Short mmCIF file of C-alpha atoms in Angstrom, two decimals:
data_model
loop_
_atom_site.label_atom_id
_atom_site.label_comp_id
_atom_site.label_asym_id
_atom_site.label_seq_id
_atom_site.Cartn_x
_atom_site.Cartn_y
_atom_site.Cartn_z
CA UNK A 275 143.17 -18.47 46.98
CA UNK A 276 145.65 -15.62 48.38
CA UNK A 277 145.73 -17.27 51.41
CA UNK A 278 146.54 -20.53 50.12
CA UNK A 279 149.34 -18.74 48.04
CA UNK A 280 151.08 -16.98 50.50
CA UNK A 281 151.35 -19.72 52.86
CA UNK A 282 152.71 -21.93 50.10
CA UNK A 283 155.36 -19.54 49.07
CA UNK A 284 156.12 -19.20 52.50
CA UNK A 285 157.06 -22.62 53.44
CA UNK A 286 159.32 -22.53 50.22
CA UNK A 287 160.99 -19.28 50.79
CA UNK A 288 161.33 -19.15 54.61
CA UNK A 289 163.29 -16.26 55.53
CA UNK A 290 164.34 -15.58 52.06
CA UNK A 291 161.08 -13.61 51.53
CA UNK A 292 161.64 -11.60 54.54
CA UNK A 293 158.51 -9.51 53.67
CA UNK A 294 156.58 -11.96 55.03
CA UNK A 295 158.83 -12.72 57.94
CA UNK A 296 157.88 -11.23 61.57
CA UNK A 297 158.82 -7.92 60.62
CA UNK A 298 156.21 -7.09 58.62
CA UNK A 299 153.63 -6.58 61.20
CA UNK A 300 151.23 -8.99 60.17
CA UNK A 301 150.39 -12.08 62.26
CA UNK A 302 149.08 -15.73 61.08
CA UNK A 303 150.45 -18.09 58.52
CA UNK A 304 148.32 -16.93 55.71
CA UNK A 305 149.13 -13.43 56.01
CA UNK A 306 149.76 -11.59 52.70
CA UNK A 307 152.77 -9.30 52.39
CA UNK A 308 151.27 -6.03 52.19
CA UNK A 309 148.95 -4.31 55.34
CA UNK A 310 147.22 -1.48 53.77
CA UNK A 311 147.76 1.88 54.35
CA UNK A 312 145.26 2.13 57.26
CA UNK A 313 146.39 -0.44 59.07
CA UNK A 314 145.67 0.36 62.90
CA UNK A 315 148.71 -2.31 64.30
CA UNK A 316 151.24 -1.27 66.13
CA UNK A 317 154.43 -0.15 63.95
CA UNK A 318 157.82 -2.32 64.83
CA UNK A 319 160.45 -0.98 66.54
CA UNK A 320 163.95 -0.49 64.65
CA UNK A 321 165.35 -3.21 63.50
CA UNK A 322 168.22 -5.09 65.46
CA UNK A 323 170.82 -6.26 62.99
CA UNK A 324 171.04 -9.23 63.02
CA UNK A 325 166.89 -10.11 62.51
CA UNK A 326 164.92 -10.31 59.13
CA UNK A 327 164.23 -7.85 56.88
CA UNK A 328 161.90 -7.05 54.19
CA UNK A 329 162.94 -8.57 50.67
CA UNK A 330 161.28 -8.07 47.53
CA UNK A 331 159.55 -10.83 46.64
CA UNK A 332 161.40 -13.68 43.96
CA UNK A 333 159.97 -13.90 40.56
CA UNK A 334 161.47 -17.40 40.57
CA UNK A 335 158.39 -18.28 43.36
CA UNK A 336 156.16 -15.13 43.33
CA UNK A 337 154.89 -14.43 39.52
CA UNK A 338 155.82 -10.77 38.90
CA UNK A 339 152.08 -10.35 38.08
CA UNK A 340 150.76 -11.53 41.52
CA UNK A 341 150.13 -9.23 44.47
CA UNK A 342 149.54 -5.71 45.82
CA UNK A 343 151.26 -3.31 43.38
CA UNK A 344 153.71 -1.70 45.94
CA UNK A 345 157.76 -0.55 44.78
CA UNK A 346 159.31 -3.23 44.03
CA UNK A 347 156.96 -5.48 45.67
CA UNK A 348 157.88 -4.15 49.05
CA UNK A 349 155.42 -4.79 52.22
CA UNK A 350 153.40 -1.62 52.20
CA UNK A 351 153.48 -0.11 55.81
CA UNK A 352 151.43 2.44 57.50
CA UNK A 353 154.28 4.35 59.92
CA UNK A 354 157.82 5.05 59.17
CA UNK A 355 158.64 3.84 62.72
CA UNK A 356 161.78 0.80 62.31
CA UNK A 357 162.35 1.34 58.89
CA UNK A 358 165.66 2.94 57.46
CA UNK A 359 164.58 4.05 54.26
CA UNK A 360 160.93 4.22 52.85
CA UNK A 361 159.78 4.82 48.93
CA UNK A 362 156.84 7.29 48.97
CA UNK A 363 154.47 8.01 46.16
CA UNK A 364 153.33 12.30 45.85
CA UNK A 365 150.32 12.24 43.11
CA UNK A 366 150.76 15.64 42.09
CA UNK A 367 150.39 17.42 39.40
CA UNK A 368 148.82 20.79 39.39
CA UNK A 369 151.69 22.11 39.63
CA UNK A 370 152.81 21.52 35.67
CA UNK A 371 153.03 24.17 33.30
CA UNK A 372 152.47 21.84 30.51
CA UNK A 373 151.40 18.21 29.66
CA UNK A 374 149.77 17.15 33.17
CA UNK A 375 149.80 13.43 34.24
CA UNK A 376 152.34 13.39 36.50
CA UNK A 377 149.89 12.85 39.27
CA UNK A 378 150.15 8.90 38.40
CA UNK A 379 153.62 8.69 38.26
CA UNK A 380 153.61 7.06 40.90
CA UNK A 381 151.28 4.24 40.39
CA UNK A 382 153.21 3.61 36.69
CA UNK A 383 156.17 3.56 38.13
CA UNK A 384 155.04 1.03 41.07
CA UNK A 385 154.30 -1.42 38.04
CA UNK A 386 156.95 -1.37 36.44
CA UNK A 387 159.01 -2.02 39.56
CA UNK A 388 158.35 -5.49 39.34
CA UNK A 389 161.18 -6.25 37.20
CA UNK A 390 163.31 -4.69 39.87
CA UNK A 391 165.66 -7.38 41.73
CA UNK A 392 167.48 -7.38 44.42
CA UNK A 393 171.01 -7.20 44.44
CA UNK A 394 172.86 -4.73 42.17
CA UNK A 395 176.00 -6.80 40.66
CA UNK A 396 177.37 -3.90 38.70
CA UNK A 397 177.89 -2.19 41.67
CA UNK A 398 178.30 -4.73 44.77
CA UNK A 399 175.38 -3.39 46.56
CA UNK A 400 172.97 -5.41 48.53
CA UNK A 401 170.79 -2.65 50.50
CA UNK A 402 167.98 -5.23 51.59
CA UNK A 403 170.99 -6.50 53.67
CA UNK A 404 171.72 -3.52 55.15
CA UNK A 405 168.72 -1.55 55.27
CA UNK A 406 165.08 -2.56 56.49
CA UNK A 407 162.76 -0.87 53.30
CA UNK A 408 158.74 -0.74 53.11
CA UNK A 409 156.77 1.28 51.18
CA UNK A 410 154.74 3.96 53.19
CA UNK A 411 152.11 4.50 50.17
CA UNK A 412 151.29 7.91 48.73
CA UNK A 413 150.92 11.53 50.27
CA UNK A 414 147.24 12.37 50.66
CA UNK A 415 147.52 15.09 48.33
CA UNK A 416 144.72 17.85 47.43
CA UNK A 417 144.41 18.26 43.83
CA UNK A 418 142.23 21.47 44.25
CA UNK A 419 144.60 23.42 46.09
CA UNK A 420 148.45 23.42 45.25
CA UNK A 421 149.42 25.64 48.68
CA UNK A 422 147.44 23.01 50.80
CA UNK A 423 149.20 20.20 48.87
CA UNK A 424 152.40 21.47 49.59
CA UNK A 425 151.47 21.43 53.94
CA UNK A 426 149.94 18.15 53.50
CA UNK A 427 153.69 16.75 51.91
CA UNK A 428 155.13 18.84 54.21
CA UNK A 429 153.45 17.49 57.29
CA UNK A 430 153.88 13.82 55.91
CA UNK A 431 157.77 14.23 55.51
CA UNK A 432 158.28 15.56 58.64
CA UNK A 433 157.10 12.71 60.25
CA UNK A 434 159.05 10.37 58.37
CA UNK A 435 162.32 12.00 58.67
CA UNK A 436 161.83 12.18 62.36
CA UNK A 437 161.46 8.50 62.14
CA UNK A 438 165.15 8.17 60.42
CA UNK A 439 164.02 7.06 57.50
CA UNK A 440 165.39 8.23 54.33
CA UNK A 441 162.98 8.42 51.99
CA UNK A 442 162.66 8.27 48.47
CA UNK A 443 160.01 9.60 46.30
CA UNK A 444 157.73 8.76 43.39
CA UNK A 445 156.64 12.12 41.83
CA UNK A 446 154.61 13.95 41.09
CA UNK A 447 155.83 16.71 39.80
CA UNK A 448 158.69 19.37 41.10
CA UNK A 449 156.99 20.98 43.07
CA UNK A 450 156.63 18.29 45.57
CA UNK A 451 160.52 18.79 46.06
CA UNK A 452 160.14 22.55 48.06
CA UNK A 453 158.01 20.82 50.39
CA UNK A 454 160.09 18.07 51.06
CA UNK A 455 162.97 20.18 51.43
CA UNK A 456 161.00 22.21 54.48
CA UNK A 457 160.80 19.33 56.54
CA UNK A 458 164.13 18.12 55.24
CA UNK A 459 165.63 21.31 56.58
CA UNK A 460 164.01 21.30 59.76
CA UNK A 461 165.89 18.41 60.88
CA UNK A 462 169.50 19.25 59.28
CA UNK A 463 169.50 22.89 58.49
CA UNK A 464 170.04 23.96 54.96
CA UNK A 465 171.42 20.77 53.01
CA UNK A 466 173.55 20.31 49.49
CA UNK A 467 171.56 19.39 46.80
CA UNK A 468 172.04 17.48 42.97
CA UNK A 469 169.68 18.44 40.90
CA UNK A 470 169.52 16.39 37.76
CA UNK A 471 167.02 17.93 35.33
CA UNK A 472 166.54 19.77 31.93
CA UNK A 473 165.50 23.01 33.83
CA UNK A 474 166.77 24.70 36.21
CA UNK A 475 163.53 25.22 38.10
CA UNK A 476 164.30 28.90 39.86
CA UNK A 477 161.91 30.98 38.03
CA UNK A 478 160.15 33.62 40.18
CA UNK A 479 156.70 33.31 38.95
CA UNK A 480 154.37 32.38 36.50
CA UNK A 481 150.92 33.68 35.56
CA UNK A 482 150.95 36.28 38.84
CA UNK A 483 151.95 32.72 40.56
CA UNK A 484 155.08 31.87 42.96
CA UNK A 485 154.37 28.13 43.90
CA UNK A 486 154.25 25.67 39.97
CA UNK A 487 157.10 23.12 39.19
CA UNK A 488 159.54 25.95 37.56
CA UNK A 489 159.88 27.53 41.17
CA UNK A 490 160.61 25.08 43.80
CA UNK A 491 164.59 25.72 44.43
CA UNK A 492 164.01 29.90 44.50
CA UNK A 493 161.12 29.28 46.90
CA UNK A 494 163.78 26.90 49.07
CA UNK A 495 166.87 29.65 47.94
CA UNK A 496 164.52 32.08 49.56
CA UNK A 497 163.62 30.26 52.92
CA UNK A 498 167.25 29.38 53.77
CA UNK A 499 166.97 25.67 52.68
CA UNK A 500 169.90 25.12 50.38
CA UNK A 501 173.79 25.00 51.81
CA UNK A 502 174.07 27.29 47.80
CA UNK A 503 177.91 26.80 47.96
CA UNK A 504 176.54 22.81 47.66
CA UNK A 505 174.11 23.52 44.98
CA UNK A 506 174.45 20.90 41.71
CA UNK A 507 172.67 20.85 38.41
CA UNK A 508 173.21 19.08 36.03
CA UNK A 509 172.00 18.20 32.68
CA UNK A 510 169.91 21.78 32.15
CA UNK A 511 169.36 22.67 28.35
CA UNK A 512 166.67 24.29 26.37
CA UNK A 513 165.65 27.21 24.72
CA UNK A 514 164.59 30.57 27.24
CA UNK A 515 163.65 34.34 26.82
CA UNK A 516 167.02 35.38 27.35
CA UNK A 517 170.89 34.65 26.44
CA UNK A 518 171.69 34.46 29.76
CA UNK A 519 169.24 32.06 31.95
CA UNK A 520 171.33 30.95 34.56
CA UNK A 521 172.78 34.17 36.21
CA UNK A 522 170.02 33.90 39.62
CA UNK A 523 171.53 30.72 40.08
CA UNK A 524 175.37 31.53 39.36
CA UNK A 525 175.04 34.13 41.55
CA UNK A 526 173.46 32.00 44.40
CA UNK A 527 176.88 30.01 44.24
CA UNK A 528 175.18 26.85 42.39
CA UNK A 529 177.41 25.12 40.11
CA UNK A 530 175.20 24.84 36.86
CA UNK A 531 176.48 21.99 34.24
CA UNK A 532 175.00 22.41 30.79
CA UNK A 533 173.96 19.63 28.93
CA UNK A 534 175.95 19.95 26.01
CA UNK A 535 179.34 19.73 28.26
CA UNK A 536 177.75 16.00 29.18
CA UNK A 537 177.07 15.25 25.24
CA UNK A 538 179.24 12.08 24.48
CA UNK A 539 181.56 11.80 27.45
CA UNK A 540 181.75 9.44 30.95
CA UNK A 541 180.21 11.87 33.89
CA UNK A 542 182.40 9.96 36.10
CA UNK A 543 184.86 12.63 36.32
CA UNK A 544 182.21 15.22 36.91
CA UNK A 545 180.91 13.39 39.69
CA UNK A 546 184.33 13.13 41.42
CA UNK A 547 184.59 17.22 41.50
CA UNK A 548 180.69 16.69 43.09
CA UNK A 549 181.53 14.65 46.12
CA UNK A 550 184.84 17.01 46.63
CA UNK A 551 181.77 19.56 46.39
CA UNK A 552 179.74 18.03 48.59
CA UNK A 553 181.79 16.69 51.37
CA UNK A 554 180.29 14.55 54.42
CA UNK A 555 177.40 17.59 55.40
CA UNK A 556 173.83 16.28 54.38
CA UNK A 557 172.57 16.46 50.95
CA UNK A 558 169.41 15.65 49.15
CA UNK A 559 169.24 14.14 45.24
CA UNK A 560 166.39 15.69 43.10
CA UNK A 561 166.37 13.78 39.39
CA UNK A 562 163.58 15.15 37.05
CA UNK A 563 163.16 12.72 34.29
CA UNK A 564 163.12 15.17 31.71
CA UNK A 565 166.86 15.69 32.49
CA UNK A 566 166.81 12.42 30.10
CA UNK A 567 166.54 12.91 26.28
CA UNK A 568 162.90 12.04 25.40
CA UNK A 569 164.21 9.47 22.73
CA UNK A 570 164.85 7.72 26.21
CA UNK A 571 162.15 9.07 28.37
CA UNK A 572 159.11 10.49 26.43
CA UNK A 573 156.91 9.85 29.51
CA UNK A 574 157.10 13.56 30.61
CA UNK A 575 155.51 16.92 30.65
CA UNK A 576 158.18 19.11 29.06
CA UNK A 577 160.64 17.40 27.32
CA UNK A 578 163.69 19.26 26.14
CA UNK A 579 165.54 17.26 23.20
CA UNK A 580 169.50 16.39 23.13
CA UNK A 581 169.42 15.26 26.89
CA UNK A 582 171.43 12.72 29.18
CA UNK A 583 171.58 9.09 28.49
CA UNK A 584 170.23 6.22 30.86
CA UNK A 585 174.12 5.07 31.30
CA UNK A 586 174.92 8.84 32.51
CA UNK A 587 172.39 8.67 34.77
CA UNK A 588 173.81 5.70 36.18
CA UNK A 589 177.19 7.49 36.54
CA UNK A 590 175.77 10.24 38.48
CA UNK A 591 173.55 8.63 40.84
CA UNK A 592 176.53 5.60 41.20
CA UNK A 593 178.91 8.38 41.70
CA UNK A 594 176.82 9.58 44.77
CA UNK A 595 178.38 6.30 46.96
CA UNK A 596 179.93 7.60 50.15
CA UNK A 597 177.88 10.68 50.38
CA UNK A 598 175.43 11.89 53.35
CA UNK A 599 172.29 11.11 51.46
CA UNK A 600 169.00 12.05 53.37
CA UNK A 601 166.54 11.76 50.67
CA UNK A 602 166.25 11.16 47.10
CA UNK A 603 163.06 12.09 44.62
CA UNK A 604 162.29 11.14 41.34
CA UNK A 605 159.44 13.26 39.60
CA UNK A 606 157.73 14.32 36.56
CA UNK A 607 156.78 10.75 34.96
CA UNK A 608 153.40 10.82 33.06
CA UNK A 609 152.31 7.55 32.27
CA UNK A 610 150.05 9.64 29.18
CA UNK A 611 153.20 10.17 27.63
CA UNK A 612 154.86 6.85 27.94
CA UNK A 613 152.54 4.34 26.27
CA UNK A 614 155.30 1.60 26.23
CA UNK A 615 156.00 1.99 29.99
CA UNK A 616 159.94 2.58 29.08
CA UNK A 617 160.31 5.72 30.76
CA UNK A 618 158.32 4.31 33.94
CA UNK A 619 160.65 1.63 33.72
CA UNK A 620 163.78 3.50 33.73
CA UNK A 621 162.39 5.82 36.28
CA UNK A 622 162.31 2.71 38.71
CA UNK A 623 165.54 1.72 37.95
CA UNK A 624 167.15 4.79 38.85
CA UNK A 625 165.11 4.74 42.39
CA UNK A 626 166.80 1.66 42.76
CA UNK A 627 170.04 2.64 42.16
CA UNK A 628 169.18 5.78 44.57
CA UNK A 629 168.14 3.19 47.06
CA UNK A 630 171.67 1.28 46.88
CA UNK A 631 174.13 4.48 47.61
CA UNK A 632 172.62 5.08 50.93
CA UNK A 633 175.08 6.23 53.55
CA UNK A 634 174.09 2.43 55.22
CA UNK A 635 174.56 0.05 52.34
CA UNK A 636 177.84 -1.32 52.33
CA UNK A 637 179.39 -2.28 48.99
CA UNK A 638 180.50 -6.08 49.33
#
């Protein structure tokens, strides 16, 4: 039945479905558009621009409820190797202090990708023209052991930056980002950073414990992985055990932007002084979805009330166009949270919108 499927849609999409087009590795007329993770055939060389590339598939000739759940019903590939950007899924979650369940993030947020389209009118971008896009699956993660975790995401990310491909994560939760940034700063030194996100997420330790989701940027502020004087956060609120919470970061050079000096206003202008901030030197895009107020985003493991709105989210990812982006994570979804899927949802959308202000899509 698959088989009979696929070839069908094939002879009515052609190379409008690019997924299944020769790029995609697979071989036969009745190939589907997914090889799994393990797949042992040789990974394509880069792509030449003016040859196929991967689409996501039409829900006018591909029901949205048909296929291998992959981001935005992407080809899944095994290597890295030709692709320009990549969405990766980190199953983590033993690093919360909280609610758990960010650990299938991922997979939640992979479903509701399906409503996810390809071009993004309010903006003019078309990055499936511009970029060739799988997705490489999820980290092998080990949920016993949060230090071994952290090598085995390092190790992973390593490879697929050496590959130059961008890629763009499906948390998980934040501690998946200080690995990430290791093998992000291996391959262009200490790099600027956004950090949208309730918390700040430089606390020493907890519990006698250095490595947990409220650490990640000191752990990366103490290996040398931040440009500081690049250092963004916005959107951090919340109660805390003393009157003055953000004075590690202040003095690190970050620029810290409350929450409550986002409350009812545009964050374009903010985002102007950000690229200023940020000039043409790499920089990496960290968006924890509890930077979102939970009336929004519920779907989370500890949500801080009075919080950004979807359309400012929008502003400050949009407002990111033109900058030397190099990766891009979105963490702390759990599905246990979010039993109407919204904040999965909105997660997706925003990877999306990450995925269009790549330094390679052109705005038409």
């Amino acid at each position: 039945m698959w088989l009979l499927l696929a070839s069908g849609c094939r002879r009515r999409l052609g190379r409008a479905l690019g997924a299944w087009g020769p790029r995609s590795g697979r071989s036969g007329p009745g190939a589907p558009p997914a090889a799994g993770l393990c797949d042992p055939q040789r990974s394509p060389s880069r792509q030449t621009s003016d040859a196929p590339r991967n689409q996501p598939a039409s829900a006018e000739f591909v029901a949205r409820s048909v296929g291998v759940c992959s981001m935005m019903r992407l080809p899944i590939q095994a290597s890295p190797e030709g692709l320009d950007a990549a969405f990766v899924g980190v199953p983590l979650d033993i690093g919360t202090s909280n609610r758990p369940g960010a650990r299938f993030g991922p997979r939640r947020i992979r479903e509701e990708s399906v409503m996810l389209r390809s071009a993004n009118p309010s903006t003019g971008a078309l990055p499936f023209q511009f970029l060739m896009v799988a997705d490489l699956g999820d980290v092998n993660v080990n949920l016993y052991n949060l230090q071994d975790s952290c090598r085995l995401i390092q190790e992973a990310y390593q490879k697929i930056v050496a590959a130059g491909c961008v890629p763009l994560t499906l948390g998980g939760d934040h501690t998946i980002t200080y690995p990430i940034l290791q093998a992000m700063a291996k391959k262009h030194g200490p790099v600027g950073l956004l950090h949208v996100d309730a918390h700040t997420d430089t606390a020493d330790k907890a519990l006698g414990e250095k490595l947990y989701h409220g650490t990640p940027f000191r752990r990366c502020v103490d290996e040398g992985l931040l440009d500081c004087k690049r250092v963004v956060q916005i959107g951090i609120r919340g109660s805390s055990m003393t009157l003055d919470p953000y004075r590690y970061n202040r003095n690190q050079g970050f620029r810290v932007v409350l929450a409550e000096d986002c409350w009812m206003k545009s964050l374009v202008p903010l985002m102007g002084e950000v690229r200023q901030q940020m000039g043409g030197k790499p920089i990496y895009i960290s968006f924890d979805i509890d930077a979102l107020d939970p009336a929004y985003a519920p779907g989370t493991g500890t949500p801080e009330i009075a919080g950004l709105t979807p359309s400012q989210a929008l502003e400050i990812i949009r407002g990111c166009q033109g900058l030397n982006v190099v990766g891009c994570d979105l963490v702390e979804v759990s599905p246990l949270y979010d039993p109407s899927g919204n904040t999965a949802l909105l997660a997706a959308n925003l990877l999306f919108e990450m995925l269009c202000i790549l330094p390679k899509v052109k705005v038409v």
